[in-house]
JSON list of C-alpha atoms in Angstrom, two decimals:
[
{"chain": "J", "resi": 750, "resn": "UNK", "atom": "CA", "xyz": [150.26, 112.58, 81.80]},
{"chain": "J", "resi": 751, "resn": "UNK", "atom": "CA", "xyz": [148.56, 112.08, 85.17]},
{"chain": "J", "resi": 752, "resn": "UNK", "atom": "CA", "xyz": [148.32, 115.81, 85.83]},
{"chain": "J", "resi": 753, "resn": "UNK", "atom": "CA", "xyz": [146.68, 116.32, 82.42]},
{"chain": "J", "resi": 754, "resn": "UNK", "atom": "CA", "xyz": [144.29, 113.41, 83.00]},
{"chain": "J", "resi": 755, "resn": "UNK", "atom": "CA", "xyz": [143.16, 114.77, 86.37]},
{"chain": "J", "resi": 756, "resn": "UNK", "atom": "CA", "xyz": [142.69, 118.25, 84.84]},
{"chain": "J", "resi": 757, "resn": "UNK", "atom": "CA", "xyz": [140.48, 116.69, 82.17]},
{"chain": "J", "resi": 758, "resn": "UNK", "atom": "CA", "xyz": [138.45, 114.76, 84.72]},
{"chain": "J", "resi": 759, "resn": "UNK", "atom": "CA", "xyz": [137.91, 117.94, 86.75]},
{"chain": "J", "resi": 760, "resn": "UNK", "atom": "CA", "xyz": [136.80, 119.75, 83.60]},
{"chain": "J", "resi": 761, "resn": "UNK", "atom": "CA", "xyz": [134.43, 116.90, 82.67]},
{"chain": "J", "resi": 762, "resn": "UNK", "atom": "CA", "xyz": [133.05, 116.83, 86.20]},
{"chain": "J", "resi": 763, "resn": "UNK", "atom": "CA", "xyz": [132.27, 120.53, 86.05]},
{"chain": "J", "resi": 764, "resn": "UNK", "atom": "CA", "xyz": [130.65, 120.21, 82.62]},
{"chain": "J", "resi": 765, "resn": "UNK", "atom": "CA", "xyz": [128.61, 117.14, 83.54]},
{"chain": "J", "resi": 766, "resn": "UNK", "atom": "CA", "xyz": [127.38, 118.79, 86.74]},
{"chain": "J", "resi": 767, "resn": "UNK", "atom": "CA", "xyz": [126.24, 121.69, 84.55]},
{"chain": "J", "resi": 768, "resn": "UNK", "atom": "CA", "xyz": [124.44, 119.30, 82.18]},
{"chain": "J", "resi": 769, "resn": "UNK", "atom": "CA", "xyz": [122.24, 117.88, 84.94]},
{"chain": "J", "resi": 770, "resn": "UNK", "atom": "CA", "xyz": [120.40, 121.20, 84.81]},
{"chain": "J", "resi": 771, "resn": "UNK", "atom": "CA", "xyz": [119.75, 120.86, 81.08]},
{"chain": "J", "resi": 772, "resn": "UNK", "atom": "CA", "xyz": [116.18, 120.96, 79.75]},
{"chain": "J", "resi": 773, "resn": "UNK", "atom": "CA", "xyz": [116.55, 117.73, 77.81]},
{"chain": "J", "resi": 774, "resn": "UNK", "atom": "CA", "xyz": [115.87, 114.52, 79.73]},
{"chain": "J", "resi": 775, "resn": "UNK", "atom": "CA", "xyz": [118.31, 112.72, 77.44]},
{"chain": "J", "resi": 776, "resn": "UNK", "atom": "CA", "xyz": [121.15, 115.15, 78.25]},
{"chain": "J", "resi": 777, "resn": "UNK", "atom": "CA", "xyz": [120.43, 114.82, 81.97]},
{"chain": "J", "resi": 778, "resn": "UNK", "atom": "CA", "xyz": [120.44, 111.03, 81.76]},
{"chain": "J", "resi": 779, "resn": "UNK", "atom": "CA", "xyz": [123.78, 111.05, 79.92]},
{"chain": "J", "resi": 780, "resn": "UNK", "atom": "CA", "xyz": [125.23, 113.49, 82.43]},
{"chain": "J", "resi": 781, "resn": "UNK", "atom": "CA", "xyz": [124.28, 111.17, 85.32]},
{"chain": "J", "resi": 782, "resn": "UNK", "atom": "CA", "xyz": [125.90, 108.22, 83.52]},
{"chain": "J", "resi": 783, "resn": "UNK", "atom": "CA", "xyz": [129.06, 110.24, 82.92]},
{"chain": "J", "resi": 784, "resn": "UNK", "atom": "CA", "xyz": [129.19, 111.38, 86.54]},
{"chain": "J", "resi": 785, "resn": "UNK", "atom": "CA", "xyz": [128.75, 107.79, 87.69]},
{"chain": "J", "resi": 786, "resn": "UNK", "atom": "CA", "xyz": [131.89, 106.90, 85.76]},
{"chain": "J", "resi": 787, "resn": "UNK", "atom": "CA", "xyz": [134.13, 109.65, 87.11]},
{"chain": "J", "resi": 788, "resn": "UNK", "atom": "CA", "xyz": [132.91, 110.76, 90.54]},
{"chain": "J", "resi": 789, "resn": "UNK", "atom": "CA", "xyz": [134.71, 109.46, 93.57]},
{"chain": "J", "resi": 790, "resn": "UNK", "atom": "CA", "xyz": [133.25, 108.66, 96.98]},
{"chain": "J", "resi": 791, "resn": "UNK", "atom": "CA", "xyz": [133.20, 111.70, 99.24]},
{"chain": "J", "resi": 792, "resn": "UNK", "atom": "CA", "xyz": [132.50, 114.28, 96.52]},
{"chain": "J", "resi": 793, "resn": "UNK", "atom": "CA", "xyz": [130.15, 116.28, 98.72]},
{"chain": "J", "resi": 794, "resn": "UNK", "atom": "CA", "xyz": [129.82, 119.21, 96.33]},
{"chain": "J", "resi": 795, "resn": "UNK", "atom": "CA", "xyz": [128.74, 116.97, 93.47]},
{"chain": "J", "resi": 796, "resn": "UNK", "atom": "CA", "xyz": [126.32, 115.13, 95.76]},
{"chain": "J", "resi": 797, "resn": "UNK", "atom": "CA", "xyz": [124.75, 118.43, 96.84]},
{"chain": "J", "resi": 798, "resn": "UNK", "atom": "CA", "xyz": [124.37, 119.51, 93.23]},
{"chain": "J", "resi": 799, "resn": "UNK", "atom": "CA", "xyz": [122.66, 116.24, 92.27]},
{"chain": "J", "resi": 800, "resn": "UNK", "atom": "CA", "xyz": [120.42, 116.46, 95.34]},
{"chain": "J", "resi": 801, "resn": "UNK", "atom": "CA", "xyz": [119.45, 120.04, 94.54]},
{"chain": "J", "resi": 802, "resn": "UNK", "atom": "CA", "xyz": [118.31, 118.94, 91.07]},
{"chain": "J", "resi": 803, "resn": "UNK", "atom": "CA", "xyz": [116.68, 115.72, 92.19]},
{"chain": "J", "resi": 804, "resn": "UNK", "atom": "CA", "xyz": [113.18, 116.93, 91.26]},
{"chain": "J", "resi": 805, "resn": "UNK", "atom": "CA", "xyz": [114.21, 117.15, 87.61]},
{"chain": "J", "resi": 806, "resn": "UNK", "atom": "CA", "xyz": [116.23, 113.93, 87.38]},
{"chain": "J", "resi": 807, "resn": "UNK", "atom": "CA", "xyz": [115.44, 110.25, 87.03]},
{"chain": "J", "resi": 808, "resn": "UNK", "atom": "CA", "xyz": [115.09, 109.24, 90.67]},
{"chain": "J", "resi": 809, "resn": "UNK", "atom": "CA", "xyz": [116.62, 105.81, 90.41]},
{"chain": "J", "resi": 810, "resn": "UNK", "atom": "CA", "xyz": [119.70, 107.03, 88.50]},
{"chain": "J", "resi": 811, "resn": "UNK", "atom": "CA", "xyz": [120.20, 110.09, 90.68]},
{"chain": "J", "resi": 812, "resn": "UNK", "atom": "CA", "xyz": [119.87, 108.17, 93.93]},
{"chain": "J", "resi": 813, "resn": "UNK", "atom": "CA", "xyz": [122.12, 105.36, 92.65]},
{"chain": "J", "resi": 814, "resn": "UNK", "atom": "CA", "xyz": [124.74, 108.00, 91.94]},
{"chain": "J", "resi": 815, "resn": "UNK", "atom": "CA", "xyz": [124.27, 109.61, 95.37]},
{"chain": "J", "resi": 816, "resn": "UNK", "atom": "CA", "xyz": [124.66, 106.21, 97.03]},
{"chain": "J", "resi": 817, "resn": "UNK", "atom": "CA", "xyz": [127.86, 105.61, 95.08]},
{"chain": "J", "resi": 818, "resn": "UNK", "atom": "CA", "xyz": [129.53, 108.86, 96.15]},
{"chain": "J", "resi": 819, "resn": "UNK", "atom": "CA", "xyz": [128.21, 109.27, 99.69]},
{"chain": "J", "resi": 820, "resn": "UNK", "atom": "CA", "xyz": [128.98, 107.52, 102.93]},
{"chain": "J", "resi": 821, "resn": "UNK", "atom": "CA", "xyz": [126.25, 105.39, 104.51]},
{"chain": "J", "resi": 822, "resn": "UNK", "atom": "CA", "xyz": [124.22, 107.41, 106.97]},
{"chain": "J", "resi": 823, "resn": "UNK", "atom": "CA", "xyz": [124.56, 110.55, 104.85]},
{"chain": "J", "resi": 824, "resn": "UNK", "atom": "CA", "xyz": [121.71, 112.87, 105.85]},
{"chain": "J", "resi": 825, "resn": "UNK", "atom": "CA", "xyz": [121.65, 114.30, 102.31]},
{"chain": "J", "resi": 826, "resn": "UNK", "atom": "CA", "xyz": [121.00, 110.90, 100.72]},
{"chain": "J", "resi": 827, "resn": "UNK", "atom": "CA", "xyz": [118.48, 109.83, 103.37]},
{"chain": "J", "resi": 828, "resn": "UNK", "atom": "CA", "xyz": [116.56, 113.08, 102.87]},
{"chain": "J", "resi": 829, "resn": "UNK", "atom": "CA", "xyz": [116.60, 112.63, 99.08]},
{"chain": "J", "resi": 830, "resn": "UNK", "atom": "CA", "xyz": [115.23, 109.10, 99.42]},
{"chain": "J", "resi": 831, "resn": "UNK", "atom": "CA", "xyz": [112.52, 110.18, 101.86]},
{"chain": "J", "resi": 832, "resn": "UNK", "atom": "CA", "xyz": [111.60, 113.21, 99.72]},
{"chain": "J", "resi": 833, "resn": "UNK", "atom": "CA", "xyz": [111.23, 110.91, 96.72]},
{"chain": "J", "resi": 834, "resn": "UNK", "atom": "CA", "xyz": [108.99, 108.55, 98.68]},
{"chain": "J", "resi": 835, "resn": "UNK", "atom": "CA", "xyz": [106.90, 111.42, 99.91]},
{"chain": "J", "resi": 836, "resn": "UNK", "atom": "CA", "xyz": [106.30, 112.93, 96.53]},
{"chain": "J", "resi": 837, "resn": "UNK", "atom": "CA", "xyz": [102.79, 112.34, 95.23]},
{"chain": "J", "resi": 838, "resn": "UNK", "atom": "CA", "xyz": [102.98, 110.08, 92.19]},
{"chain": "J", "resi": 839, "resn": "UNK", "atom": "CA", "xyz": [101.59, 112.71, 89.82]},
{"chain": "J", "resi": 840, "resn": "UNK", "atom": "CA", "xyz": [104.63, 114.94, 90.20]},
{"chain": "J", "resi": 841, "resn": "UNK", "atom": "CA", "xyz": [106.93, 112.22, 88.91]},
{"chain": "J", "resi": 842, "resn": "UNK", "atom": "CA", "xyz": [105.16, 112.39, 85.57]},
{"chain": "J", "resi": 843, "resn": "UNK", "atom": "CA", "xyz": [102.31, 109.98, 85.10]},
{"chain": "J", "resi": 844, "resn": "UNK", "atom": "CA", "xyz": [104.29, 106.82, 85.64]},
{"chain": "J", "resi": 845, "resn": "UNK", "atom": "CA", "xyz": [102.63, 103.45, 85.50]},
{"chain": "J", "resi": 846, "resn": "UNK", "atom": "CA", "xyz": [101.62, 101.84, 88.79]},
{"chain": "J", "resi": 847, "resn": "UNK", "atom": "CA", "xyz": [104.05, 98.96, 88.26]},
{"chain": "J", "resi": 848, "resn": "UNK", "atom": "CA", "xyz": [106.92, 101.35, 87.59]},
{"chain": "J", "resi": 849, "resn": "UNK", "atom": "CA", "xyz": [105.94, 103.32, 90.68]},
{"chain": "J", "resi": 850, "resn": "UNK", "atom": "CA", "xyz": [106.02, 100.19, 92.83]},
{"chain": "J", "resi": 851, "resn": "UNK", "atom": "CA", "xyz": [109.46, 99.26, 91.46]},
{"chain": "J", "resi": 852, "resn": "UNK", "atom": "CA", "xyz": [110.71, 102.76, 92.26]},
{"chain": "J", "resi": 853, "resn": "UNK", "atom": "CA", "xyz": [109.26, 102.55, 95.77]},
{"chain": "J", "resi": 854, "resn": "UNK", "atom": "CA", "xyz": [110.92, 99.18, 96.32]},
{"chain": "J", "resi": 855, "resn": "UNK", "atom": "CA", "xyz": [114.24, 100.63, 95.16]},
{"chain": "J", "resi": 856, "resn": "UNK", "atom": "CA", "xyz": [113.78, 103.62, 97.50]},
{"chain": "J", "resi": 857, "resn": "UNK", "atom": "CA", "xyz": [112.95, 101.37, 100.46]},
{"chain": "J", "resi": 858, "resn": "UNK", "atom": "CA", "xyz": [115.99, 99.17, 99.75]},
{"chain": "J", "resi": 859, "resn": "UNK", "atom": "CA", "xyz": [118.18, 102.26, 99.45]},
{"chain": "J", "resi": 860, "resn": "UNK", "atom": "CA", "xyz": [116.83, 103.65, 102.69]},
{"chain": "J", "resi": 861, "resn": "UNK", "atom": "CA", "xyz": [117.43, 100.40, 104.55]},
{"chain": "J", "resi": 862, "resn": "UNK", "atom": "CA", "xyz": [120.95, 100.24, 103.15]},
{"chain": "J", "resi": 863, "resn": "UNK", "atom": "CA", "xyz": [121.72, 103.89, 103.85]},
{"chain": "J", "resi": 864, "resn": "UNK", "atom": "CA", "xyz": [119.92, 104.79, 107.06]},
{"chain": "J", "resi": 865, "resn": "UNK", "atom": "CA", "xyz": [120.55, 101.53, 108.89]},
{"chain": "J", "resi": 866, "resn": "UNK", "atom": "CA", "xyz": [118.64, 100.11, 111.83]},
{"chain": "J", "resi": 867, "resn": "UNK", "atom": "CA", "xyz": [117.29, 102.39, 114.50]},
{"chain": "J", "resi": 868, "resn": "UNK", "atom": "CA", "xyz": [117.55, 105.58, 112.43]},
{"chain": "J", "resi": 869, "resn": "UNK", "atom": "CA", "xyz": [114.91, 107.39, 114.46]},
{"chain": "J", "resi": 870, "resn": "UNK", "atom": "CA", "xyz": [114.77, 110.53, 112.28]},
{"chain": "J", "resi": 871, "resn": "UNK", "atom": "CA", "xyz": [113.95, 108.45, 109.20]},
{"chain": "J", "resi": 872, "resn": "UNK", "atom": "CA", "xyz": [111.47, 106.34, 111.19]},
{"chain": "J", "resi": 873, "resn": "UNK", "atom": "CA", "xyz": [109.64, 109.44, 112.48]},
{"chain": "J", "resi": 874, "resn": "UNK", "atom": "CA", "xyz": [109.34, 110.81, 108.97]},
{"chain": "J", "resi": 875, "resn": "UNK", "atom": "CA", "xyz": [108.05, 107.48, 107.67]},
{"chain": "J", "resi": 876, "resn": "UNK", "atom": "CA", "xyz": [105.42, 107.42, 110.42]},
{"chain": "J", "resi": 877, "resn": "UNK", "atom": "CA", "xyz": [104.16, 110.87, 109.46]},
{"chain": "J", "resi": 878, "resn": "UNK", "atom": "CA", "xyz": [104.31, 109.98, 105.78]},
{"chain": "J", "resi": 879, "resn": "UNK", "atom": "CA", "xyz": [102.33, 106.78, 106.25]},
{"chain": "J", "resi": 880, "resn": "UNK", "atom": "CA", "xyz": [99.40, 108.87, 107.44]},
{"chain": "J", "resi": 881, "resn": "UNK", "atom": "CA", "xyz": [99.72, 111.62, 104.84]},
{"chain": "J", "resi": 882, "resn": "UNK", "atom": "CA", "xyz": [96.62, 112.05, 102.66]},
{"chain": "J", "resi": 883, "resn": "UNK", "atom": "CA", "xyz": [98.75, 112.82, 99.60]},
{"chain": "J", "resi": 884, "resn": "UNK", "atom": "CA", "xyz": [100.29, 109.34, 99.58]},
{"chain": "J", "resi": 885, "resn": "UNK", "atom": "CA", "xyz": [98.67, 106.47, 97.70]},
{"chain": "J", "resi": 886, "resn": "UNK", "atom": "CA", "xyz": [98.25, 102.87, 98.85]},
{"chain": "J", "resi": 887, "resn": "UNK", "atom": "CA", "xyz": [101.54, 101.70, 97.32]},
{"chain": "J", "resi": 888, "resn": "UNK", "atom": "CA", "xyz": [103.37, 104.59, 98.97]},
{"chain": "J", "resi": 889, "resn": "UNK", "atom": "CA", "xyz": [101.81, 103.83, 102.34]},
{"chain": "J", "resi": 890, "resn": "UNK", "atom": "CA", "xyz": [102.77, 100.17, 101.96]},
{"chain": "J", "resi": 891, "resn": "UNK", "atom": "CA", "xyz": [106.35, 101.21, 101.17]},
{"chain": "J", "resi": 892, "resn": "UNK", "atom": "CA", "xyz": [106.43, 103.35, 104.34]},
{"chain": "J", "resi": 893, "resn": "UNK", "atom": "CA", "xyz": [105.49, 100.36, 106.49]},
{"chain": "J", "resi": 894, "resn": "UNK", "atom": "CA", "xyz": [108.01, 98.08, 104.81]},
{"chain": "J", "resi": 895, "resn": "UNK", "atom": "CA", "xyz": [110.71, 100.72, 105.30]},
{"chain": "J", "resi": 896, "resn": "UNK", "atom": "CA", "xyz": [109.73, 101.25, 108.97]},
{"chain": "J", "resi": 897, "resn": "UNK", "atom": "CA", "xyz": [109.87, 97.52, 109.56]},
{"chain": "J", "resi": 898, "resn": "UNK", "atom": "CA", "xyz": [113.33, 97.29, 108.01]},
{"chain": "J", "resi": 899, "resn": "UNK", "atom": "CA", "xyz": [114.70, 100.23, 109.97]},
{"chain": "J", "resi": 900, "resn": "UNK", "atom": "CA", "xyz": [113.11, 99.47, 113.32]},
{"chain": "J", "resi": 901, "resn": "UNK", "atom": "CA", "xyz": [114.97, 97.76, 116.14]},
{"chain": "J", "resi": 902, "resn": "UNK", "atom": "CA", "xyz": [112.81, 95.75, 118.54]},
{"chain": "J", "resi": 903, "resn": "UNK", "atom": "CA", "xyz": [112.82, 98.80, 120.83]},
{"chain": "J", "resi": 904, "resn": "UNK", "atom": "CA", "xyz": [111.54, 101.06, 118.04]},
{"chain": "J", "resi": 905, "resn": "UNK", "atom": "CA", "xyz": [108.51, 98.85, 117.36]},
{"chain": "J", "resi": 906, "resn": "UNK", "atom": "CA", "xyz": [106.62, 99.99, 120.47]},
{"chain": "J", "resi": 907, "resn": "UNK", "atom": "CA", "xyz": [107.46, 103.59, 119.68]},
{"chain": "J", "resi": 908, "resn": "UNK", "atom": "CA", "xyz": [106.09, 103.19, 116.14]},
{"chain": "J", "resi": 909, "resn": "UNK", "atom": "CA", "xyz": [102.89, 101.56, 117.39]},
{"chain": "J", "resi": 910, "resn": "UNK", "atom": "CA", "xyz": [102.31, 104.36, 119.91]},
{"chain": "J", "resi": 911, "resn": "UNK", "atom": "CA", "xyz": [103.01, 107.10, 117.37]},
{"chain": "J", "resi": 912, "resn": "UNK", "atom": "CA", "xyz": [100.63, 105.59, 114.82]},
{"chain": "J", "resi": 913, "resn": "UNK", "atom": "CA", "xyz": [97.90, 105.20, 117.46]},
{"chain": "J", "resi": 914, "resn": "UNK", "atom": "CA", "xyz": [98.37, 108.82, 118.49]},
{"chain": "J", "resi": 915, "resn": "UNK", "atom": "CA", "xyz": [98.06, 110.03, 114.89]},
{"chain": "J", "resi": 916, "resn": "UNK", "atom": "CA", "xyz": [94.91, 107.94, 114.42]},
{"chain": "J", "resi": 917, "resn": "UNK", "atom": "CA", "xyz": [93.31, 109.36, 117.58]},
{"chain": "J", "resi": 918, "resn": "UNK", "atom": "CA", "xyz": [93.86, 112.90, 116.32]},
{"chain": "J", "resi": 919, "resn": "UNK", "atom": "CA", "xyz": [91.84, 112.21, 113.19]}
]
């Protein structure tokens, strides 16, 4: 019985991972829900597949799934979160400002949870992002909140200097 059950789960996993590339948003959403139910932590291949299709998936659901199956500090997840923060709002479909702010808050919380304090790579990207012309006010705000949550006292001076340097270049 157990052998059969694990064969079925492997077959479902393969099918569901295929469905996340479907055209229909409904099918993709159901596939993410199904994967959430059966994927186990450490499934790197599944995580890569979800990450590769992130642009076409519901961010919150996809990143929740990635968080569930990846270990904290995972570069893949951190990059997915940062990429989602960096994306100009328009590309996410015209979502309402309130919805956008909720998504940004979720992304910032996920980043704080996943990157942890003193994650200098994430901090450097947030600094650059906070000065990017393609990011709106809410996005910029989210960058600063995220920086604050990731920064150790030692990082604060570094952040200040980097921001000043970027402002001088303008």
